[in-house]
PDB file of C-alpha atoms in Angstrom:
ATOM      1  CA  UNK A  18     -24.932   7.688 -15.488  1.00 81.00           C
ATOM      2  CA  UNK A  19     -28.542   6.943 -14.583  1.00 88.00           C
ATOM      3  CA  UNK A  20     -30.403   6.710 -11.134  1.00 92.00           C
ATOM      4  CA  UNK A  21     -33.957   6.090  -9.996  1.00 95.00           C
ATOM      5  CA  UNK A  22     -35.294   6.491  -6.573  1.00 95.00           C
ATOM      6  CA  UNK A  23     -38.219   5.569  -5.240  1.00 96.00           C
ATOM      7  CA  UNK A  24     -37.969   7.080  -1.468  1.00 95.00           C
ATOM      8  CA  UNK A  25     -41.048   5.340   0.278  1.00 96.00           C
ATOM      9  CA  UNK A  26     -41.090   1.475   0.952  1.00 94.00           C
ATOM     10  CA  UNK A  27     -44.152   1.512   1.884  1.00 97.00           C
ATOM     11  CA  UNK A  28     -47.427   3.533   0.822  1.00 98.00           C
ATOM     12  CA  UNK A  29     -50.660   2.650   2.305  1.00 98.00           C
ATOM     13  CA  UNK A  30     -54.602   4.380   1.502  1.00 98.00           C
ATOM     14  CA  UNK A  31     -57.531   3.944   1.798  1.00 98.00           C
ATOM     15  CA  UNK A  32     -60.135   2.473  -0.964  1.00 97.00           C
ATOM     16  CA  UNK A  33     -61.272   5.205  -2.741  1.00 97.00           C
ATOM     17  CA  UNK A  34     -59.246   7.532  -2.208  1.00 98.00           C
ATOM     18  CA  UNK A  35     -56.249   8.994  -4.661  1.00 97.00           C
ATOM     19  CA  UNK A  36     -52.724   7.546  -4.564  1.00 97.00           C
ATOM     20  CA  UNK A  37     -49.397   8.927  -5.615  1.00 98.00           C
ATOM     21  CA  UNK A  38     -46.170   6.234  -5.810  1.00 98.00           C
ATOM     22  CA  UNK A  39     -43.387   8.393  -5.616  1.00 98.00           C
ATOM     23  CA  UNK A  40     -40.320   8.535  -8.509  1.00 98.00           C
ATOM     24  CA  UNK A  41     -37.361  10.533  -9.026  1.00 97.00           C
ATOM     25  CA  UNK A  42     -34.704  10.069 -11.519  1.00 96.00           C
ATOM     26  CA  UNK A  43     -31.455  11.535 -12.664  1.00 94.00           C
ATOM     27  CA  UNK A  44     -30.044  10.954 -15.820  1.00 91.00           C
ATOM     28  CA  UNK A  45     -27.291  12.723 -18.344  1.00 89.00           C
ATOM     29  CA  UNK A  46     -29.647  14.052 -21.094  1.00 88.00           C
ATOM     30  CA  UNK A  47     -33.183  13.140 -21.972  1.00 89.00           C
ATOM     31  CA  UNK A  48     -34.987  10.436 -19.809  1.00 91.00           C
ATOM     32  CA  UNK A  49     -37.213   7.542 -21.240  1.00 92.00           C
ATOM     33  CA  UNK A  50     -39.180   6.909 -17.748  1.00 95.00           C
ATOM     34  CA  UNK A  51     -40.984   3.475 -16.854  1.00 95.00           C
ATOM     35  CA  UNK A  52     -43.463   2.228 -14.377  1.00 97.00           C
ATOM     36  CA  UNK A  53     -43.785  -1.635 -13.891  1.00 96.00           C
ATOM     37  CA  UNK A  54     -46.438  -3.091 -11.543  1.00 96.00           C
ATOM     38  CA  UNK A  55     -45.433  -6.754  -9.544  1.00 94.00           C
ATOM     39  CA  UNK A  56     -48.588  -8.501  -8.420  1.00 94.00           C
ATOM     40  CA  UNK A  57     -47.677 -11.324  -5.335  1.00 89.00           C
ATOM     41  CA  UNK A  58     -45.813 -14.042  -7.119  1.00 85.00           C
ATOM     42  CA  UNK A  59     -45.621 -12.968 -10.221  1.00 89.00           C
ATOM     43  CA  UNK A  60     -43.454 -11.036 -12.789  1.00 91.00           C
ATOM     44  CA  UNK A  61     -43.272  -7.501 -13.810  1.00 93.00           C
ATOM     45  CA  UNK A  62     -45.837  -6.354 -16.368  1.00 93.00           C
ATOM     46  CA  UNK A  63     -45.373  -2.938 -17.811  1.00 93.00           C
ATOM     47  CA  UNK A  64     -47.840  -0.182 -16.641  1.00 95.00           C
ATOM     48  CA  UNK A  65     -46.514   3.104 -18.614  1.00 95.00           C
ATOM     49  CA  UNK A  66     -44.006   5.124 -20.328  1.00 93.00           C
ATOM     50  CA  UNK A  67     -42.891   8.585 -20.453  1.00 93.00           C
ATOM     51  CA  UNK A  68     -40.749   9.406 -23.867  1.00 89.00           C
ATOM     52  CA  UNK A  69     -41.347  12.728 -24.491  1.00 86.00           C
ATOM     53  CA  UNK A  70     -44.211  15.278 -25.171  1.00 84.00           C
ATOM     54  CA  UNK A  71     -47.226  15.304 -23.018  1.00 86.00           C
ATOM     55  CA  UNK A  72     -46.190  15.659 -19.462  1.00 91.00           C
ATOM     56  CA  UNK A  73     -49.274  13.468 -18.096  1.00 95.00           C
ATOM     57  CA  UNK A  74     -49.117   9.703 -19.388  1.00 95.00           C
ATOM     58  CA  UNK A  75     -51.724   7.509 -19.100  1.00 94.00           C
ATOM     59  CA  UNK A  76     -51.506   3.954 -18.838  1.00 93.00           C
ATOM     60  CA  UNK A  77     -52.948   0.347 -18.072  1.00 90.00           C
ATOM     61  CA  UNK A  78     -55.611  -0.144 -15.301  1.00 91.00           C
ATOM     62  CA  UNK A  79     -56.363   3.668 -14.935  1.00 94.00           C
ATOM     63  CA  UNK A  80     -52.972   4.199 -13.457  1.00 96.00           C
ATOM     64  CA  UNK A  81     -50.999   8.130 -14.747  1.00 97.00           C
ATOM     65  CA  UNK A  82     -47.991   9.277 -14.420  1.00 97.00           C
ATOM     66  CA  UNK A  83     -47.141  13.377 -14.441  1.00 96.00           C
ATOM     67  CA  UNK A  84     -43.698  13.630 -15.990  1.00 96.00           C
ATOM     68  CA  UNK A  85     -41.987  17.090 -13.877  1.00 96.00           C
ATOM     69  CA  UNK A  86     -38.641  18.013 -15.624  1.00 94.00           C
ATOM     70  CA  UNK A  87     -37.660  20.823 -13.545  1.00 94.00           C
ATOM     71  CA  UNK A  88     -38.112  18.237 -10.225  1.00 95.00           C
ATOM     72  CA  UNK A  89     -37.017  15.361 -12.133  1.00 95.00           C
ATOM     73  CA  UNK A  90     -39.649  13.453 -10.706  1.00 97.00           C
ATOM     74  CA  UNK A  91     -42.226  10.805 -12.386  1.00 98.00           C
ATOM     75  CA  UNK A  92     -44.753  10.121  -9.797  1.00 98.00           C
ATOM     76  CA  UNK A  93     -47.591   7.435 -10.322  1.00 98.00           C
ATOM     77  CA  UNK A  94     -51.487   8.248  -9.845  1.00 98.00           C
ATOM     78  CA  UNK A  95     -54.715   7.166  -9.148  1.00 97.00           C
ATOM     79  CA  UNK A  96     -57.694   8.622  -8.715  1.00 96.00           C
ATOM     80  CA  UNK A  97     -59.287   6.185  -6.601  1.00 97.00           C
ATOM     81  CA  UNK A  98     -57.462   3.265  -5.293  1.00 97.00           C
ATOM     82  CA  UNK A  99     -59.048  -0.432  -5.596  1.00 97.00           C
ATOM     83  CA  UNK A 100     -57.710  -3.242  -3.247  1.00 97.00           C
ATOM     84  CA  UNK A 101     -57.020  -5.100  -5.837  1.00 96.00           C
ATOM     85  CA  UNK A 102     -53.935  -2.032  -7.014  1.00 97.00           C
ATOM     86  CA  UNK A 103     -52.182  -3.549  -3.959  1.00 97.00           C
ATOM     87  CA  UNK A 104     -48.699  -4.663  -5.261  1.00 96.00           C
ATOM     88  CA  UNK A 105     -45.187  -3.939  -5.605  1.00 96.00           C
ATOM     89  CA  UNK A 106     -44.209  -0.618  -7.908  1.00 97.00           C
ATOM     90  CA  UNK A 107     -41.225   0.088 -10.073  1.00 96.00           C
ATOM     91  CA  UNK A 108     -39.728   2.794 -11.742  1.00 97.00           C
ATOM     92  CA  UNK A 109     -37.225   2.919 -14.103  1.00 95.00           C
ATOM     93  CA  UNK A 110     -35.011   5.055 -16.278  1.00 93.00           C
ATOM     94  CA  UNK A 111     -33.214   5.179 -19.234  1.00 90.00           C
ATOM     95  CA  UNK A 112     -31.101   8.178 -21.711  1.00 86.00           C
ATOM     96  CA  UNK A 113     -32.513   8.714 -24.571  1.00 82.00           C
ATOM     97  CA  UNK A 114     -29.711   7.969 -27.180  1.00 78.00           C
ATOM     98  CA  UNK A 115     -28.216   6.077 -24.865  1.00 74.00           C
ATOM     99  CA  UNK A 116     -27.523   2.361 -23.541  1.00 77.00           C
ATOM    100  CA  UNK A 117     -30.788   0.668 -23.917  1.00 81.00           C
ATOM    101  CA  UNK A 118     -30.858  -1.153 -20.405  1.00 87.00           C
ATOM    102  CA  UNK A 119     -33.262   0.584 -17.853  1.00 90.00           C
ATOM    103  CA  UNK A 120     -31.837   1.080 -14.079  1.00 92.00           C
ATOM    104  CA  UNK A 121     -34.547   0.127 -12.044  1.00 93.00           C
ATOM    105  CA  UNK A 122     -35.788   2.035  -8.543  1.00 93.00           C
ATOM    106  CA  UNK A 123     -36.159  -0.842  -5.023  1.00 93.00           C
ATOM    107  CA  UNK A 124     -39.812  -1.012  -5.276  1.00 94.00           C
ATOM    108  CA  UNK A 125     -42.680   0.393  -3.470  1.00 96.00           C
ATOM    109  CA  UNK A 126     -45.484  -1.619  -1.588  1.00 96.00           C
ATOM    110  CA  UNK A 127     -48.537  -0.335  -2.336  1.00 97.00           C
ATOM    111  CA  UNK A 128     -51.137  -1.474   0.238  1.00 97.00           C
ATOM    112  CA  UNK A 129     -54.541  -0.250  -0.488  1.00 97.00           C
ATOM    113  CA  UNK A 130     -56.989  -0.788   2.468  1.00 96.00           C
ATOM    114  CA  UNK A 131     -60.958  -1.772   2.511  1.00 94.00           C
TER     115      UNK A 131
ATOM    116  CA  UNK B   3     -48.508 -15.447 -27.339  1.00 69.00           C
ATOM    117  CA  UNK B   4     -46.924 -16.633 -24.790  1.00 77.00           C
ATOM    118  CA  UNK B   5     -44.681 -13.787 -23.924  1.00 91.00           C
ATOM    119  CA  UNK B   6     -41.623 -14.724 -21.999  1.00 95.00           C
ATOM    120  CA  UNK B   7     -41.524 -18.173 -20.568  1.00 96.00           C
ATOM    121  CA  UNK B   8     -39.512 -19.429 -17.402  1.00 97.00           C
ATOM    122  CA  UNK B   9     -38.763 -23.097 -16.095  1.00 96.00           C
ATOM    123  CA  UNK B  10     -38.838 -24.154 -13.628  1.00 96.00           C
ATOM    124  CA  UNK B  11     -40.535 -22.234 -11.451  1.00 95.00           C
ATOM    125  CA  UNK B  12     -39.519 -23.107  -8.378  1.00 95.00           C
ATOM    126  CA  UNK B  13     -36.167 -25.152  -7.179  1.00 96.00           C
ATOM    127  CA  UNK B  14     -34.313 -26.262  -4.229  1.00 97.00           C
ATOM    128  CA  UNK B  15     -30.645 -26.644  -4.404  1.00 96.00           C
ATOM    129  CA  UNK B  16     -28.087 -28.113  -1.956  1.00 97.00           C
ATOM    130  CA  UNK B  17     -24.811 -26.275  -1.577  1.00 97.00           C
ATOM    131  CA  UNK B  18     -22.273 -26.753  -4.735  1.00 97.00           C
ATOM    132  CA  UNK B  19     -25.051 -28.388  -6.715  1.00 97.00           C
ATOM    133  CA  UNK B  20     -25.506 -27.055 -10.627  1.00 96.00           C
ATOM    134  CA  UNK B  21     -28.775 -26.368 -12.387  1.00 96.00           C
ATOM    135  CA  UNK B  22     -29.663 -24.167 -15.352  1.00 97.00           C
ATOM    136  CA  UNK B  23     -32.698 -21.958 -15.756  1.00 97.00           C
ATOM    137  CA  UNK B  24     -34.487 -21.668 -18.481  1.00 97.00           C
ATOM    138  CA  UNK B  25     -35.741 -18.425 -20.516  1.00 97.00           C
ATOM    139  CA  UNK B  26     -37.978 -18.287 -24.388  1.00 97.00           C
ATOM    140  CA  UNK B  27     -39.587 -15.422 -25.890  1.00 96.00           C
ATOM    141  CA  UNK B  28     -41.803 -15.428 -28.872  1.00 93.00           C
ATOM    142  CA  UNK B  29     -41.850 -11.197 -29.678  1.00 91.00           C
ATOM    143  CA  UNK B  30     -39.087 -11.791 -32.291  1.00 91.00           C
ATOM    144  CA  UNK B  31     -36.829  -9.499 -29.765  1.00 92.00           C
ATOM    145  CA  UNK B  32     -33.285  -8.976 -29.885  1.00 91.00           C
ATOM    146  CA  UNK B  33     -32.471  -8.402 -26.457  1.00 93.00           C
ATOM    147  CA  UNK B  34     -32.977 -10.518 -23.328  1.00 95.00           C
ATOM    148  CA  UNK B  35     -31.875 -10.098 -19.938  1.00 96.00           C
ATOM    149  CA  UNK B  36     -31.487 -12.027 -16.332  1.00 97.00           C
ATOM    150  CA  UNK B  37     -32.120 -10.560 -13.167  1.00 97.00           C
ATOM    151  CA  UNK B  38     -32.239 -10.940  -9.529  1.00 96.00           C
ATOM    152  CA  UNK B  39     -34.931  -9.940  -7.097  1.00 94.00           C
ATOM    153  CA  UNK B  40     -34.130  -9.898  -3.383  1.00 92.00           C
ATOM    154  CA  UNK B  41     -36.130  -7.812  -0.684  1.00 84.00           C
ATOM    155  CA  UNK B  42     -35.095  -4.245  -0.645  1.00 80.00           C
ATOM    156  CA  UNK B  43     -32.729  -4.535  -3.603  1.00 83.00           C
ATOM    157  CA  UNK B  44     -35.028  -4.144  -6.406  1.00 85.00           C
ATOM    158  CA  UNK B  45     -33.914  -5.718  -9.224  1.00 91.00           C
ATOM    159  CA  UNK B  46     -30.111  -6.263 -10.390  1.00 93.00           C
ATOM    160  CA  UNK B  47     -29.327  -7.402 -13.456  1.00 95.00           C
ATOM    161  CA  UNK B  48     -27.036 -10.419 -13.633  1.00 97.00           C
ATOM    162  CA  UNK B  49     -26.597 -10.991 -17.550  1.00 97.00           C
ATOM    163  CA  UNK B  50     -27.560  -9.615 -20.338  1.00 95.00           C
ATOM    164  CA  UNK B  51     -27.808 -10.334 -24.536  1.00 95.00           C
ATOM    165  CA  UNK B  52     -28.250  -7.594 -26.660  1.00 91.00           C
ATOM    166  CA  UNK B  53     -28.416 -10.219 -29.564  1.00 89.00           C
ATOM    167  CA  UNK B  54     -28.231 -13.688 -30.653  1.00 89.00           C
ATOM    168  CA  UNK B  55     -24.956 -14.621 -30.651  1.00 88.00           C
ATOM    169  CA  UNK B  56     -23.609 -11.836 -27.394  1.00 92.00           C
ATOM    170  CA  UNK B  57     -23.963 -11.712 -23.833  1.00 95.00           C
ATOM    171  CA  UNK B  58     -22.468  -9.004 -21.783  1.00 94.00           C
ATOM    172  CA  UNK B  59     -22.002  -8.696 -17.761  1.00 95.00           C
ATOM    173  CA  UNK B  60     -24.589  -7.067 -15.614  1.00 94.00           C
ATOM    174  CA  UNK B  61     -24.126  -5.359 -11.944  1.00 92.00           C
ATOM    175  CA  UNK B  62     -24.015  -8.833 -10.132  1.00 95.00           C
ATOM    176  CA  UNK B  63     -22.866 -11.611 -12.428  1.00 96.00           C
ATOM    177  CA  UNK B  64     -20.374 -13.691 -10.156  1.00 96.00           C
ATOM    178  CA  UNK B  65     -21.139 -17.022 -10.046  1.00 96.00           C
ATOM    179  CA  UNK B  66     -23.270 -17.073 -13.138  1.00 97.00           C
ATOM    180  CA  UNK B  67     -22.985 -17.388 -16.947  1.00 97.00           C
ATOM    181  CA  UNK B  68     -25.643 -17.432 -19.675  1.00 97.00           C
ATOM    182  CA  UNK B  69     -25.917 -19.018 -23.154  1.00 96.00           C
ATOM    183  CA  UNK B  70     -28.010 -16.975 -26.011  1.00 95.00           C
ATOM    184  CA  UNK B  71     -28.886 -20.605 -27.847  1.00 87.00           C
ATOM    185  CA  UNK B  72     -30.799 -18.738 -30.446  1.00 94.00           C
ATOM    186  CA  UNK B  73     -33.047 -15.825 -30.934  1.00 94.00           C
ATOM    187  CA  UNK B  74     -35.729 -17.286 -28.507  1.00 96.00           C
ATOM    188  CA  UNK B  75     -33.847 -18.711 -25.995  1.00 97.00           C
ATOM    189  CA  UNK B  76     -31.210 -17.434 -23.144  1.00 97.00           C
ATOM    190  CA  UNK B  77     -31.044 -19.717 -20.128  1.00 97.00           C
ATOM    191  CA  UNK B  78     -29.115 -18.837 -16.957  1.00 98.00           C
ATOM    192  CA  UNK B  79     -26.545 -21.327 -15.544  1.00 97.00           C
ATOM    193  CA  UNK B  80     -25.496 -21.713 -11.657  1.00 96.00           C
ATOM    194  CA  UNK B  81     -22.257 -23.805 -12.073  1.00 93.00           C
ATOM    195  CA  UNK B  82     -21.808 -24.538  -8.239  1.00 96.00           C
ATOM    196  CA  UNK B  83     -25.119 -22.705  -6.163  1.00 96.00           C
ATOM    197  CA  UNK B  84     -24.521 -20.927  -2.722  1.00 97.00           C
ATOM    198  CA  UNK B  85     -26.930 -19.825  -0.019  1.00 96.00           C
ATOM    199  CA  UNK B  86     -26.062 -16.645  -1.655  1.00 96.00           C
ATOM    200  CA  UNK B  87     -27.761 -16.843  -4.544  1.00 97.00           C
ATOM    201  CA  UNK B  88     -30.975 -17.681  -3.115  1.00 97.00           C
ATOM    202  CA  UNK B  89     -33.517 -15.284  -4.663  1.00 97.00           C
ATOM    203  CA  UNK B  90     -36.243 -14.774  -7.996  1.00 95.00           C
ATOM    204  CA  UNK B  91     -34.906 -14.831 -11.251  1.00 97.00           C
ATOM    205  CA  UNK B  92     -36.423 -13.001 -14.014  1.00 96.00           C
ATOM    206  CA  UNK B  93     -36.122 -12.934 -17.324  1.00 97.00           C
ATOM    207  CA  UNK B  94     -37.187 -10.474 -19.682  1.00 96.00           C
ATOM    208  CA  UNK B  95     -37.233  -9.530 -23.381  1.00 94.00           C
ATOM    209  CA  UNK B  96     -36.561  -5.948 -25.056  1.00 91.00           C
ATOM    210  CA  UNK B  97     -37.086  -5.400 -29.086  1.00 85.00           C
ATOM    211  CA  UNK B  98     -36.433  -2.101 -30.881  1.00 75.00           C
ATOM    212  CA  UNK B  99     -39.404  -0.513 -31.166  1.00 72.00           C
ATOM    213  CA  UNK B 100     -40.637   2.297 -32.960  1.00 69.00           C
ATOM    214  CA  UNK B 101     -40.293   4.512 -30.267  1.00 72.00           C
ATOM    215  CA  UNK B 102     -36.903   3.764 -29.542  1.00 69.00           C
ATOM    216  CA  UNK B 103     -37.705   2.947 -26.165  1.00 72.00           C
ATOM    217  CA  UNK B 104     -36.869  -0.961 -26.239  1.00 79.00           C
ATOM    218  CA  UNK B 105     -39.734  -1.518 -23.154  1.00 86.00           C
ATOM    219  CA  UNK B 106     -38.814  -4.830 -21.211  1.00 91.00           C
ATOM    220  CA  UNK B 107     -41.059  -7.691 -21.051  1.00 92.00           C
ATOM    221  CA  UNK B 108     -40.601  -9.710 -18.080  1.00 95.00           C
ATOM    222  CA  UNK B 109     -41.299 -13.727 -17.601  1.00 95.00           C
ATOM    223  CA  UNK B 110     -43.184 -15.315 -14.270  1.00 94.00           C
ATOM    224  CA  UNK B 111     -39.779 -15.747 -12.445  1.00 95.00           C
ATOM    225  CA  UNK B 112     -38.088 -19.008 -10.663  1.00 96.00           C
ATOM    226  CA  UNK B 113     -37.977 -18.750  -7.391  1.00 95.00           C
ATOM    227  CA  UNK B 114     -34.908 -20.498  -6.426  1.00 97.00           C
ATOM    228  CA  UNK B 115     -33.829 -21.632  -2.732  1.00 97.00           C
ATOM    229  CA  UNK B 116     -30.320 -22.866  -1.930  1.00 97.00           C
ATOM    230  CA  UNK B 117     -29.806 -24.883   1.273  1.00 96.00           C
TER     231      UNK B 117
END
């Protein structure tokens, strides 16, 4: 079985400063990890992937992820936040070795203020 | 490259009334899949092909079924729509790739609205 939650609806900040989109997973063996970005009316468009390796991904738009096995997390990063990040963030997870579909996380709104 | 395609993109339905959504991909991937986005559910997959000539059930498929016409193409079909079923479909392409991750690729989405 595999699980994704993302446990805040809602994360606002300020421009400028850092932002972390929170992710935690559980899976039954080795976890391929995903982070999709949905701008307003619009489909998802891959952001970044975790297979294995290097615990800090880095990805599209200057968006990181830091991979933490022994919390089973996959949190998202920024250094500074743009207006323009404001959108709707999903993570996913999949087994390695195992059924190919990702389970997907309910989204975070990511409001970045002026 | 277009990506993944989706018509139409937006649609109003009457209660019991048919229509079929429509889903192409140009990556030369195996897989494609249909989902449903409603607010606070995330996304839930409905259908799903893991090649031409398959299609297997998802979490939510009542009320749905799917053709895989060929490679490209795998089109959704609402047989009799409910206010139910209101919500944005998305498609979205997966192909084996070399790190045996099979990363989705998502169309634009219909946004579908059943009176």
């Amino acid at each position: 079985a595999q699980s994704v939650a993302q446990p805040e609806d809602q994360v606002n900040v300020a421009e400028g400063n850092p932002l972390t989109v929170k992710c935690t997973y559980s899976v039954s063996g080795n976890p391929y990890l995903f982070w999709y970005v949905q701008y307003p009316n619009r489909g998802l468009q891959f952001l970044l992937k975790y297979i294995t390796g290097d615990n800090l991904v880095k990805g599209s738009y200057g968006f990181e992820a830091e991979f933490n096995k022994s919390q089973t997390s996959f949190h998202l990063k920024k250094p500074s936040a743009l207006v323009s990040d404001s959108a709707l963030y999903f993570c996913a997870v999949r087994v390695s070795g195992g059924s190919y579909i990702p389970t997907f996380g309910r989204g975070t709104s990511l409001i970045v203020h002026p | 490259n277009a990506g993944v395609t989706q018509t139409p993109k937006f649609q109003v339905l009457k209660t019991g009334q048919s229509m079929t959504l429509q889903c192409a991909q140009d990556m030369n991937h195996n897989s494609m899949y249909w989902y449903r986005q409603d607010p606070g559910m995330g996304l839930r997959l409905i259908y799903y092909s893991a090649s031409e000539g398959t299609t297997d059930k998802g979490e939510v498929p009542n009320g749905y079924n799917v053709s895989r016409l060929n490679k490209r193409e795998f089109s959704l079909r609402l047989e009799s729509a409910a206010p139910s079923q209101t919500s944005v479909y998305f498609c979205a392409s997966s192909g084996r790739t070399r790190d045996r991750t099979d990363t989705q690729y998502f169309g634009p989405g219909t946004r579908l609205t059943v009176l």
